[in-house]
Amino acid sequence: MKNITILGSTGSIGVNTLNVIDNLDQDYNIVGLSANTSANTILSQIKKYKPEVVAIADLNTAGFVKEQLKGYDITILPGRSGLLELSSRNDVDLLFNALVGSSGMEPTLCAIKSSVDVALSNKESLVMAGDIIESEKIKSGAKIFPVDSEHSAIWQCLVGEKIDEVEKIILTGSGGPFRTRDINTLIDVKIQDALNHPNWEMGKKITIDSASMMNKGLEVIETKWLFGIESNRIEIVIHPESIIHSMVEFKDKSVKAQLGIPDMKVPIQYALTYPDRKSSMWESLDLSKIGSLSFEPPNLDRFPCISLAYEALKKGGTYPAVLNVANEQAVYRFLNSEITFTDIPIIIEQACDKHDYILHPTLEELLFLENWTVDFVKSFKTKVSLTRGPCVY
Ligand code: MN3
């Protein structure tokens, strides 16, 4: 019996995680769940899984849910503090962090500090606070199990291998919905065009990140912290079919790849059952049906977010955190029809250039910078152009 808490249980990854648990024969005891505003989904999850405690970040939703559960033996923890209290519990075996965006960073840190292993779907945690999380991991002995499909692939390729025998890591990316679109029309991208991902079904924020390819940029930074590999040994290759989930090249030039149907339930299940593998009912890969796999280099003129992410990773310190928060806020403004699709990298570049850089920020300094970046992006009005060209990594 494994005691588990799932943060963000009403989102796309959270729902899939509960689905995977339903289909595993090993018993899981759901200790805690968390939601933000999805009252109906969390109510039905509470009735089905009977957790001891549920954190609900949105105060109105927390009040409503509490009212609906009169007579139930359950603790509802409201607000941000409730989420952090749930994340800090040391009586669970695994915290599954499926929160979206920078709000997921502190909960990861809380669990690590409490010596609880984290199955990490929230890539923003490592992008923002990789340095702090790494040193807390060393202190507490807690581990991070990647859930992101690319990082799960790399993790699986590295089983039985020595990290100092790795030559490079090759992250695959589908290229998203705008891989072949006329580059001059990207300014006119509609919200619906950007939300229309060819292979993966995901939440809105990550779908926009995939369309701008900032998702791949964030994954480069995540790779550095998960596997201790520097940016000049992390490459991106576009692979539109999304069958190879990533690859590792070793010193002897042998390359290992992990393949499968694009389905997040597979990496979710591996993070839950590691180091074991359990039978599943997910779809089998039939390569003869797929026929051929194709690859191309990423077009850095089309996707300036990739260069911005590599630059932030190389500069280090607070750059990746500001890049991440600026991106997140710019994506929300795009989804609100306040800015164009091509404004996203411009805003990120400006925020990175204008912030007060710190090489080794504390958590407090990161949280201060998060607020600064949110305000910066909210007040961003001027029409300026991108000053950077594509970078060479
Ligand atoms: Mn991914």
mmCIF file of C-alpha atoms and ligand atoms in Angstrom:
data_model
loop_
_atom_site.group_PDB
_atom_site.id
_atom_site.type_symbol
_atom_site.label_atom_id
_atom_site.label_comp_id
_atom_site.label_asym_id
_atom_site.label_seq_id
_atom_site.Cartn_x
_atom_site.Cartn_y
_atom_site.Cartn_z
ATOM 1 C CA MET A 1 0.000 0.000 0.000
ATOM 2 C CA LYS A 2 1.422 3.359 -1.092
ATOM 3 C CA ASN A 3 0.121 6.561 0.488
ATOM 4 C CA ILE A 4 -0.132 9.260 -2.135
ATOM 5 C CA THR A 5 -1.222 12.873 -2.440
ATOM 6 C CA ILE A 6 -2.123 14.290 -5.850
ATOM 7 C CA LEU A 7 -1.881 18.041 -6.355
ATOM 8 C CA GLY A 8 -3.929 19.406 -9.235
ATOM 9 C CA SER A 9 -6.109 16.295 -9.302
ATOM 10 C CA THR A 10 -8.866 17.932 -11.388
ATOM 11 C CA GLY A 11 -6.543 18.943 -14.261
ATOM 12 C CA SER A 12 -5.629 16.879 -17.313
ATOM 13 C CA ILE A 13 -2.620 15.121 -15.683
ATOM 14 C CA GLY A 14 -4.403 14.748 -12.318
ATOM 15 C CA VAL A 15 -7.418 13.033 -13.873
ATOM 16 C CA ASN A 16 -5.116 10.755 -15.895
ATOM 17 C CA THR A 17 -3.162 9.896 -12.733
ATOM 18 C CA LEU A 18 -6.330 8.768 -10.940
ATOM 19 C CA ASN A 19 -7.244 6.808 -14.074
ATOM 20 C CA VAL A 20 -3.835 5.045 -13.986
ATOM 21 C CA ILE A 21 -4.268 4.280 -10.267
ATOM 22 C CA ASP A 22 -7.730 2.804 -10.971
ATOM 23 C CA ASN A 23 -6.100 0.396 -13.428
ATOM 24 C CA LEU A 24 -3.121 -0.664 -11.293
ATOM 25 C CA ASP A 25 -3.581 -3.775 -9.213
ATOM 26 C CA GLN A 26 -1.280 -2.426 -6.496
ATOM 27 C CA ASP A 27 -3.256 -0.627 -3.819
ATOM 28 C CA TYR A 28 -2.908 3.102 -3.490
ATOM 29 C CA ASN A 29 -4.284 5.018 -0.578
ATOM 30 C CA ILE A 30 -5.196 8.539 -1.682
ATOM 31 C CA VAL A 31 -4.382 10.684 1.357
ATOM 32 C CA GLY A 32 -4.820 14.086 -0.207
ATOM 33 C CA LEU A 33 -6.107 15.803 -3.352
ATOM 34 C CA SER A 34 -6.029 19.430 -4.440
ATOM 35 C CA ALA A 35 -8.039 21.604 -6.780
ATOM 36 C CA ASN A 36 -8.436 25.264 -7.609
ATOM 37 C CA THR A 37 -11.897 26.121 -8.992
ATOM 38 C CA SER A 38 -13.233 22.809 -10.385
ATOM 39 C CA ALA A 39 -15.861 22.217 -7.680
ATOM 40 C CA ASN A 40 -17.864 19.458 -9.374
ATOM 41 C CA THR A 41 -14.830 17.401 -10.387
ATOM 42 C CA ILE A 42 -13.240 17.584 -6.925
ATOM 43 C CA LEU A 43 -16.578 16.680 -5.282
ATOM 44 C CA SER A 44 -16.916 13.526 -7.354
ATOM 45 C CA GLN A 45 -13.229 12.652 -6.757
ATOM 46 C CA ILE A 46 -13.728 13.092 -2.992
ATOM 47 C CA LYS A 47 -16.764 10.781 -3.041
ATOM 48 C CA LYS A 48 -14.905 8.133 -5.058
ATOM 49 C CA TYR A 49 -11.442 8.171 -3.422
ATOM 50 C CA LYS A 50 -12.341 9.305 0.127
ATOM 51 C CA PRO A 51 -9.144 11.287 0.852
ATOM 52 C CA GLU A 52 -8.444 12.463 4.420
ATOM 53 C CA VAL A 53 -7.687 15.983 3.304
ATOM 54 C CA VAL A 54 -8.319 18.194 0.289
ATOM 55 C CA ALA A 55 -6.685 21.552 -0.403
ATOM 56 C CA ILE A 56 -8.723 23.997 -2.468
ATOM 57 C CA ALA A 57 -6.786 27.063 -3.497
ATOM 58 C CA ASP A 58 -9.746 29.215 -4.564
ATOM 59 C CA LEU A 59 -11.478 30.446 -1.391
ATOM 60 C CA ASN A 60 -14.996 30.633 -2.856
ATOM 61 C CA THR A 61 -14.700 27.104 -4.235
ATOM 62 C CA ALA A 62 -13.327 25.893 -0.879
ATOM 63 C CA GLY A 63 -16.363 27.360 0.921
ATOM 64 C CA PHE A 64 -18.787 25.826 -1.581
ATOM 65 C CA VAL A 65 -17.162 22.366 -1.398
ATOM 66 C CA LYS A 66 -17.130 22.465 2.414
ATOM 67 C CA GLU A 67 -20.844 23.263 2.424
ATOM 68 C CA GLN A 68 -21.556 20.304 0.091
ATOM 69 C CA LEU A 69 -19.616 17.887 2.322
ATOM 70 C CA LYS A 70 -21.339 18.506 5.636
ATOM 71 C CA GLY A 71 -21.316 15.250 7.572
ATOM 72 C CA TYR A 72 -18.288 13.860 5.674
ATOM 73 C CA ASP A 73 -15.144 12.957 7.634
ATOM 74 C CA ILE A 74 -12.779 15.159 5.623
ATOM 75 C CA THR A 75 -10.543 18.171 6.204
ATOM 76 C CA ILE A 76 -10.767 20.975 3.641
ATOM 77 C CA LEU A 77 -7.694 23.213 3.624
ATOM 78 C CA PRO A 78 -8.548 26.506 1.900
ATOM 79 C CA GLY A 79 -6.258 28.873 0.001
ATOM 80 C CA ARG A 80 -2.591 28.892 -0.889
ATOM 81 C CA SER A 81 -1.603 28.163 2.731
ATOM 82 C CA GLY A 82 -3.813 25.058 2.667
ATOM 83 C CA LEU A 83 -2.042 23.810 -0.460
ATOM 84 C CA LEU A 84 1.361 24.327 1.169
ATOM 85 C CA GLU A 85 0.186 22.612 4.379
ATOM 86 C CA LEU A 86 -0.958 19.581 2.363
ATOM 87 C CA SER A 87 2.347 19.526 0.426
ATOM 88 C CA SER A 88 4.377 19.574 3.647
ATOM 89 C CA ARG A 89 2.849 16.401 5.153
ATOM 90 C CA ASN A 90 5.570 13.844 5.831
ATOM 91 C CA ASP A 91 3.207 10.875 6.266
ATOM 92 C CA VAL A 92 2.842 10.086 2.551
ATOM 93 C CA ASP A 93 5.135 7.984 0.334
ATOM 94 C CA LEU A 94 4.718 10.104 -2.777
ATOM 95 C CA LEU A 95 3.515 13.577 -3.687
ATOM 96 C CA PHE A 96 2.288 13.688 -7.297
ATOM 97 C CA ASN A 97 2.601 17.310 -8.398
ATOM 98 C CA ALA A 98 0.295 17.912 -11.379
ATOM 99 C CA LEU A 99 -0.180 21.631 -10.713
ATOM 100 C CA VAL A 100 0.078 24.015 -13.668
ATOM 101 C CA GLY A 101 2.640 26.813 -13.762
ATOM 102 C CA SER A 102 4.776 28.581 -11.194
ATOM 103 C CA SER A 103 2.229 27.969 -8.406
ATOM 104 C CA GLY A 104 3.587 24.393 -8.379
ATOM 105 C CA MET A 105 7.107 25.397 -7.364
ATOM 106 C CA GLU A 106 6.679 25.866 -3.587
ATOM 107 C CA PRO A 107 4.636 22.658 -3.093
ATOM 108 C CA THR A 108 7.512 20.661 -4.694
ATOM 109 C CA LEU A 109 9.946 22.317 -2.310
ATOM 110 C CA CYS A 110 7.656 21.638 0.710
ATOM 111 C CA ALA A 111 7.528 17.905 -0.090
ATOM 112 C CA ILE A 112 11.284 17.626 -0.695
ATOM 113 C CA LYS A 113 11.969 19.422 2.605
ATOM 114 C CA SER A 114 9.641 16.901 4.321
ATOM 115 C CA SER A 115 11.706 14.025 2.796
ATOM 116 C CA VAL A 116 8.789 12.984 0.562
ATOM 117 C CA ASP A 117 9.529 11.762 -2.984
ATOM 118 C CA VAL A 118 7.870 13.790 -5.737
ATOM 119 C CA ALA A 119 6.445 12.553 -9.047
ATOM 120 C CA LEU A 120 6.903 15.788 -10.946
ATOM 121 C CA SER A 121 4.657 16.829 -13.786
ATOM 122 C CA ASN A 122 5.048 20.506 -12.866
ATOM 123 C CA LYS A 123 8.171 21.342 -14.920
ATOM 124 C CA GLU A 124 8.011 24.969 -13.742
ATOM 125 C CA SER A 125 9.235 23.843 -10.281
ATOM 126 C CA LEU A 126 12.687 22.951 -11.604
ATOM 127 C CA VAL A 127 12.766 25.771 -14.155
ATOM 128 C CA MET A 128 12.230 28.335 -11.403
ATOM 129 C CA ALA A 129 14.020 26.841 -8.424
ATOM 130 C CA GLY A 130 16.236 24.043 -9.765
ATOM 131 C CA ASP A 131 19.187 25.208 -7.685
ATOM 132 C CA ILE A 132 17.230 25.390 -4.393
ATOM 133 C CA ILE A 133 15.380 22.103 -5.005
ATOM 134 C CA GLU A 134 18.673 20.358 -5.812
ATOM 135 C CA SER A 135 20.305 21.424 -2.531
ATOM 136 C CA GLU A 136 17.181 20.518 -0.494
ATOM 137 C CA LYS A 137 17.136 17.092 -2.193
ATOM 138 C CA ILE A 138 20.697 16.470 -1.055
ATOM 139 C CA LYS A 139 19.787 17.502 2.532
ATOM 140 C CA SER A 140 16.598 15.430 2.815
ATOM 141 C CA GLY A 141 17.367 12.453 0.558
ATOM 142 C CA ALA A 142 14.010 12.825 -1.235
ATOM 143 C CA LYS A 143 13.892 11.927 -4.934
ATOM 144 C CA ILE A 144 12.156 13.400 -7.968
ATOM 145 C CA PHE A 145 10.549 11.055 -10.509
ATOM 146 C CA PRO A 146 9.925 12.791 -13.845
ATOM 147 C CA VAL A 147 6.431 12.577 -15.353
ATOM 148 C CA ASP A 148 7.007 14.773 -18.416
ATOM 149 C CA SER A 149 7.087 12.281 -21.338
ATOM 150 C CA GLU A 150 10.521 13.410 -22.627
ATOM 151 C CA HIS A 151 12.123 13.227 -19.196
ATOM 152 C CA SER A 152 10.480 9.906 -18.446
ATOM 153 C CA ALA A 153 12.013 8.673 -21.721
ATOM 154 C CA ILE A 154 15.492 9.919 -20.751
ATOM 155 C CA TRP A 155 15.097 8.421 -17.270
ATOM 156 C CA GLN A 156 14.162 5.051 -18.801
ATOM 157 C CA CYS A 157 17.095 5.226 -21.260
ATOM 158 C CA LEU A 158 19.459 5.864 -18.330
ATOM 159 C CA VAL A 159 18.440 2.816 -16.281
ATOM 160 C CA GLY A 160 21.652 0.826 -15.741
ATOM 161 C CA GLU A 161 23.835 3.550 -17.297
ATOM 162 C CA LYS A 162 26.409 5.954 -15.816
ATOM 163 C CA ILE A 163 25.572 9.621 -16.196
ATOM 164 C CA ASP A 164 29.232 10.517 -16.905
ATOM 165 C CA GLU A 165 29.119 8.229 -19.953
ATOM 166 C CA VAL A 166 26.359 10.317 -21.552
ATOM 167 C CA GLU A 167 27.503 12.352 -24.558
ATOM 168 C CA LYS A 168 24.255 14.248 -25.092
ATOM 169 C CA ILE A 169 20.537 14.209 -24.537
ATOM 170 C CA ILE A 170 18.250 14.622 -27.543
ATOM 171 C CA LEU A 171 14.819 15.976 -26.646
ATOM 172 C CA THR A 172 12.155 15.333 -29.243
ATOM 173 C CA GLY A 173 9.313 17.752 -29.892
ATOM 174 C CA SER A 174 6.394 17.496 -32.292
ATOM 175 C CA GLY A 175 6.833 21.083 -33.501
ATOM 176 C CA GLY A 176 3.234 21.819 -32.541
ATOM 177 C CA PRO A 177 0.493 23.179 -34.808
ATOM 178 C CA PHE A 178 2.661 25.905 -36.432
ATOM 179 C CA ARG A 179 5.628 23.848 -37.618
ATOM 180 C CA THR A 180 4.836 24.450 -41.289
ATOM 181 C CA ARG A 181 2.661 27.578 -41.124
ATOM 182 C CA ASP A 182 3.887 30.658 -43.022
ATOM 183 C CA ILE A 183 6.107 32.420 -40.471
ATOM 184 C CA ASN A 184 4.731 35.853 -41.480
ATOM 185 C CA THR A 185 1.221 34.846 -40.422
ATOM 186 C CA LEU A 186 2.169 33.859 -36.845
ATOM 187 C CA ILE A 187 1.143 37.343 -35.711
ATOM 188 C CA ASP A 188 -2.439 36.512 -36.725
ATOM 189 C CA VAL A 189 -2.639 33.211 -34.837
ATOM 190 C CA LYS A 190 -6.068 32.729 -33.254
ATOM 191 C CA ILE A 191 -6.456 31.207 -29.790
ATOM 192 C CA GLN A 192 -8.241 28.197 -31.271
ATOM 193 C CA ASP A 193 -5.403 27.587 -33.811
ATOM 194 C CA ALA A 194 -2.870 27.522 -30.963
ATOM 195 C CA LEU A 195 -4.999 25.208 -28.823
ATOM 196 C CA ASN A 196 -5.192 22.666 -31.631
ATOM 197 C CA HIS A 197 -2.214 20.379 -30.894
ATOM 198 C CA PRO A 198 -1.703 17.602 -33.481
ATOM 199 C CA ASN A 199 -0.695 14.731 -31.117
ATOM 200 C CA TRP A 200 -1.091 15.419 -27.408
ATOM 201 C CA GLU A 201 -4.237 16.280 -25.491
ATOM 202 C CA MET A 202 -3.211 18.629 -22.707
ATOM 203 C CA GLY A 203 -4.279 21.590 -20.590
ATOM 204 C CA LYS A 204 -4.504 25.062 -22.171
ATOM 205 C CA LYS A 205 -1.280 26.554 -20.778
ATOM 206 C CA ILE A 206 0.986 23.728 -21.942
ATOM 207 C CA THR A 207 -0.784 23.592 -25.324
ATOM 208 C CA ILE A 208 0.049 27.250 -25.989
ATOM 209 C CA ASP A 209 3.617 26.562 -24.754
ATOM 210 C CA SER A 210 3.811 23.736 -27.295
ATOM 211 C CA ALA A 211 2.607 26.034 -30.081
ATOM 212 C CA SER A 212 5.320 28.615 -29.240
ATOM 213 C CA MET A 213 7.772 25.778 -28.431
ATOM 214 C CA MET A 214 8.526 27.468 -25.102
ATOM 215 C CA ASN A 215 7.446 24.092 -23.722
ATOM 216 C CA LYS A 216 10.575 22.558 -25.287
ATOM 217 C CA GLY A 217 12.677 25.427 -23.953
ATOM 218 C CA LEU A 218 11.353 24.829 -20.420
ATOM 219 C CA GLU A 219 12.061 21.115 -20.905
ATOM 220 C CA VAL A 220 15.702 21.862 -21.773
ATOM 221 C CA ILE A 221 16.019 23.648 -18.406
ATOM 222 C CA GLU A 222 14.151 20.803 -16.657
ATOM 223 C CA THR A 223 16.613 18.320 -18.241
ATOM 224 C CA LYS A 224 19.586 20.192 -16.820
ATOM 225 C CA TRP A 225 18.249 19.919 -13.263
ATOM 226 C CA LEU A 226 16.884 16.381 -13.478
ATOM 227 C CA PHE A 227 19.986 14.799 -14.985
ATOM 228 C CA GLY A 228 22.800 17.292 -14.263
ATOM 229 C CA ILE A 229 23.589 17.835 -17.964
ATOM 230 C CA GLU A 230 24.767 21.251 -19.199
ATOM 231 C CA SER A 231 22.889 23.099 -21.949
ATOM 232 C CA ASN A 232 25.563 22.528 -24.630
ATOM 233 C CA ARG A 233 24.875 18.787 -24.354
ATOM 234 C CA ILE A 234 21.078 19.067 -24.657
ATOM 235 C CA GLU A 235 19.697 19.135 -28.204
ATOM 236 C CA ILE A 236 16.218 19.438 -29.634
ATOM 237 C CA VAL A 237 15.045 17.532 -32.705
ATOM 238 C CA ILE A 238 11.612 17.983 -34.232
ATOM 239 C CA HIS A 239 9.783 14.686 -34.641
ATOM 240 C CA PRO A 240 6.214 15.371 -35.791
ATOM 241 C CA GLU A 241 4.857 11.861 -35.093
ATOM 242 C CA SER A 242 5.673 12.010 -31.322
ATOM 243 C CA ILE A 243 6.527 8.297 -31.204
ATOM 244 C CA ILE A 244 10.127 8.637 -29.961
ATOM 245 C CA HIS A 245 9.759 10.495 -26.659
ATOM 246 C CA SER A 246 13.477 11.375 -26.379
ATOM 247 C CA MET A 247 16.939 9.853 -26.774
ATOM 248 C CA VAL A 248 20.294 9.584 -25.030
ATOM 249 C CA GLU A 249 23.579 9.369 -26.925
ATOM 250 C CA PHE A 250 26.472 7.778 -25.022
ATOM 251 C CA LYS A 251 30.236 8.356 -25.395
ATOM 252 C CA ASP A 252 30.593 5.327 -27.698
ATOM 253 C CA LYS A 253 27.977 6.975 -30.018
ATOM 254 C CA SER A 254 25.366 4.366 -29.200
ATOM 255 C CA VAL A 255 21.929 6.003 -28.950
ATOM 256 C CA LYS A 256 19.029 4.734 -26.825
ATOM 257 C CA ALA A 257 15.479 5.919 -27.470
ATOM 258 C CA GLN A 258 12.190 5.298 -25.700
ATOM 259 C CA LEU A 259 9.130 4.876 -27.913
ATOM 260 C CA GLY A 260 5.406 4.556 -27.493
ATOM 261 C CA ILE A 261 2.006 5.886 -28.472
ATOM 262 C CA PRO A 262 1.737 9.507 -27.271
ATOM 263 C CA ASP A 263 -0.295 8.926 -24.101
ATOM 264 C CA MET A 264 0.586 10.618 -20.806
ATOM 265 C CA LYS A 265 -0.744 7.622 -18.875
ATOM 266 C CA VAL A 266 2.435 5.696 -19.775
ATOM 267 C CA PRO A 267 4.954 8.094 -18.145
ATOM 268 C CA ILE A 268 2.502 8.664 -15.261
ATOM 269 C CA GLN A 269 2.358 4.932 -14.622
ATOM 270 C CA TYR A 270 6.158 4.548 -14.769
ATOM 271 C CA ALA A 271 6.589 7.319 -12.180
ATOM 272 C CA LEU A 272 4.093 5.488 -9.932
ATOM 273 C CA THR A 273 5.455 1.949 -10.306
ATOM 274 C CA TYR A 274 9.224 2.667 -10.661
ATOM 275 C CA PRO A 275 11.446 0.651 -10.442
ATOM 276 C CA ASP A 276 8.834 -1.957 -11.443
ATOM 277 C CA ARG A 277 6.683 -2.164 -14.541
ATOM 278 C CA LYS A 278 3.064 -3.260 -14.309
ATOM 279 C CA SER A 279 0.635 -4.488 -16.962
ATOM 280 C CA SER A 280 -1.582 -1.836 -18.452
ATOM 281 C CA MET A 281 -4.447 -1.640 -20.902
ATOM 282 C CA TRP A 282 -3.067 1.358 -22.841
ATOM 283 C CA GLU A 283 -2.717 1.136 -26.613
ATOM 284 C CA SER A 284 0.231 -0.827 -28.074
ATOM 285 C CA LEU A 285 2.663 0.748 -30.520
ATOM 286 C CA ASP A 286 2.324 -0.720 -34.019
ATOM 287 C CA LEU A 287 5.233 0.669 -36.072
ATOM 288 C CA SER A 288 4.165 -1.059 -39.272
ATOM 289 C CA LYS A 289 0.896 0.886 -39.109
ATOM 290 C CA ILE A 290 2.761 4.154 -38.492
ATOM 291 C CA GLY A 291 5.063 3.412 -41.463
ATOM 292 C CA SER A 292 7.714 6.098 -41.104
ATOM 293 C CA LEU A 293 9.156 8.480 -38.570
ATOM 294 C CA SER A 294 10.543 11.874 -39.584
ATOM 295 C CA PHE A 295 12.951 14.351 -38.048
ATOM 296 C CA GLU A 296 14.117 17.914 -38.703
ATOM 297 C CA PRO A 297 16.068 20.595 -36.794
ATOM 298 C CA PRO A 298 13.994 23.172 -34.879
ATOM 299 C CA ASN A 299 13.497 26.446 -36.778
ATOM 300 C CA LEU A 300 14.808 29.058 -34.343
ATOM 301 C CA ASP A 301 13.494 31.982 -36.426
ATOM 302 C CA ARG A 302 10.011 30.545 -36.211
ATOM 303 C CA PHE A 303 10.304 29.664 -32.522
ATOM 304 C CA PRO A 304 12.339 32.405 -30.749
ATOM 305 C CA CYS A 305 11.199 31.055 -27.345
ATOM 306 C CA ILE A 306 13.691 28.178 -27.739
ATOM 307 C CA SER A 307 16.654 30.581 -27.983
ATOM 308 C CA LEU A 308 15.336 32.638 -25.062
ATOM 309 C CA ALA A 309 15.193 29.514 -22.884
ATOM 310 C CA TYR A 310 18.740 28.401 -23.798
ATOM 311 C CA GLU A 311 20.008 31.911 -23.082
ATOM 312 C CA ALA A 312 18.258 31.991 -19.689
ATOM 313 C CA LEU A 313 19.692 28.596 -18.788
ATOM 314 C CA LYS A 314 23.235 29.681 -19.723
ATOM 315 C CA LYS A 315 22.962 32.921 -17.715
ATOM 316 C CA GLY A 316 21.445 30.978 -14.821
ATOM 317 C CA GLY A 317 20.486 32.515 -11.484
ATOM 318 C CA THR A 318 17.108 34.248 -11.682
ATOM 319 C CA TYR A 319 16.871 34.271 -15.506
ATOM 320 C CA PRO A 320 14.984 30.965 -15.900
ATOM 321 C CA ALA A 321 12.487 31.939 -13.161
ATOM 322 C CA VAL A 322 11.732 35.285 -14.797
ATOM 323 C CA LEU A 323 11.541 33.619 -18.233
ATOM 324 C CA ASN A 324 9.040 31.127 -16.845
ATOM 325 C CA VAL A 325 6.782 33.601 -15.026
ATOM 326 C CA ALA A 326 6.871 36.076 -17.933
ATOM 327 C CA ASN A 327 5.917 33.273 -20.323
ATOM 328 C CA GLU A 328 3.071 32.102 -18.112
ATOM 329 C CA GLN A 329 1.625 35.581 -17.723
ATOM 330 C CA ALA A 330 2.062 36.328 -21.435
ATOM 331 C CA VAL A 331 0.235 33.070 -22.277
ATOM 332 C CA TYR A 332 -2.680 34.091 -20.028
ATOM 333 C CA ARG A 333 -2.784 37.508 -21.720
ATOM 334 C CA PHE A 334 -2.795 35.782 -25.124
ATOM 335 C CA LEU A 335 -5.643 33.499 -23.977
ATOM 336 C CA ASN A 336 -7.485 36.674 -22.884
ATOM 337 C CA SER A 337 -7.042 38.155 -26.394
ATOM 338 C CA GLU A 338 -4.968 41.021 -24.949
ATOM 339 C CA ILE A 339 -1.774 40.383 -26.950
ATOM 340 C CA THR A 340 -0.790 38.626 -30.185
ATOM 341 C CA PHE A 341 0.933 35.246 -30.344
ATOM 342 C CA THR A 342 4.189 36.883 -31.483
ATOM 343 C CA ASP A 343 4.114 39.304 -28.512
ATOM 344 C CA ILE A 344 4.800 36.333 -26.192
ATOM 345 C CA PRO A 345 8.584 36.078 -26.857
ATOM 346 C CA ILE A 346 8.930 39.874 -26.953
ATOM 347 C CA ILE A 347 7.449 40.208 -23.461
ATOM 348 C CA ILE A 348 9.647 37.392 -22.134
ATOM 349 C CA GLU A 349 12.787 38.960 -23.565
ATOM 350 C CA GLN A 350 11.946 42.353 -22.055
ATOM 351 C CA ALA A 351 11.221 40.872 -18.619
ATOM 352 C CA CYS A 352 14.475 38.893 -18.628
ATOM 353 C CA ASP A 353 16.491 41.969 -19.675
ATOM 354 C CA LYS A 354 14.887 44.351 -17.171
ATOM 355 C CA HIS A 355 14.796 42.287 -13.979
ATOM 356 C CA ASP A 356 17.346 42.652 -11.162
ATOM 357 C CA TYR A 357 19.492 39.579 -11.635
ATOM 358 C CA ILE A 358 20.611 37.468 -8.661
ATOM 359 C CA LEU A 359 23.021 34.542 -9.147
ATOM 360 C CA HIS A 360 21.909 32.443 -6.148
ATOM 361 C CA PRO A 361 18.425 33.639 -5.192
ATOM 362 C CA THR A 362 16.721 32.549 -1.963
ATOM 363 C CA LEU A 363 13.116 31.317 -2.070
ATOM 364 C CA GLU A 364 11.979 34.737 -0.771
ATOM 365 C CA GLU A 365 13.893 36.494 -3.540
ATOM 366 C CA LEU A 366 12.333 34.173 -6.139
ATOM 367 C CA LEU A 367 8.831 34.863 -4.810
ATOM 368 C CA PHE A 368 9.545 38.612 -4.882
ATOM 369 C CA LEU A 369 10.740 38.335 -8.499
ATOM 370 C CA GLU A 370 7.659 36.296 -9.378
ATOM 371 C CA ASN A 371 5.458 39.208 -8.236
ATOM 372 C CA TRP A 372 7.693 41.701 -10.039
ATOM 373 C CA THR A 373 7.412 39.710 -13.277
ATOM 374 C CA VAL A 374 3.629 39.340 -12.977
ATOM 375 C CA ASP A 375 3.326 43.141 -12.597
ATOM 376 C CA PHE A 376 5.791 43.737 -15.442
ATOM 377 C CA VAL A 377 3.829 41.578 -17.880
ATOM 378 C CA LYS A 378 0.450 42.984 -16.792
ATOM 379 C CA SER A 379 1.606 46.540 -17.473
ATOM 380 C CA PHE A 380 3.373 45.705 -20.743
ATOM 381 C CA LYS A 381 1.863 47.860 -23.510
ATOM 382 C CA THR A 382 4.497 49.278 -25.833
ATOM 383 C CA LYS A 383 4.895 47.737 -29.240
ATOM 384 C CA VAL A 384 8.566 46.777 -29.455
ATOM 385 C CA SER A 385 10.384 44.129 -31.488
ATOM 386 C CA LEU A 386 12.499 41.206 -30.490
ATOM 387 C CA THR A 387 16.154 42.255 -30.302
ATOM 388 C CA ARG A 388 17.684 38.772 -30.194
ATOM 389 C CA GLY A 389 18.415 36.627 -33.208
ATOM 390 C CA PRO A 390 18.429 32.832 -32.985
ATOM 391 C CA CYS A 391 21.160 31.515 -30.666
ATOM 392 C CA VAL A 392 23.578 28.696 -31.337
ATOM 393 C CA TYR A 393 23.574 26.021 -28.679
HETATM 394 MN MN MN3 B 1 6.784 17.136 -22.423
#
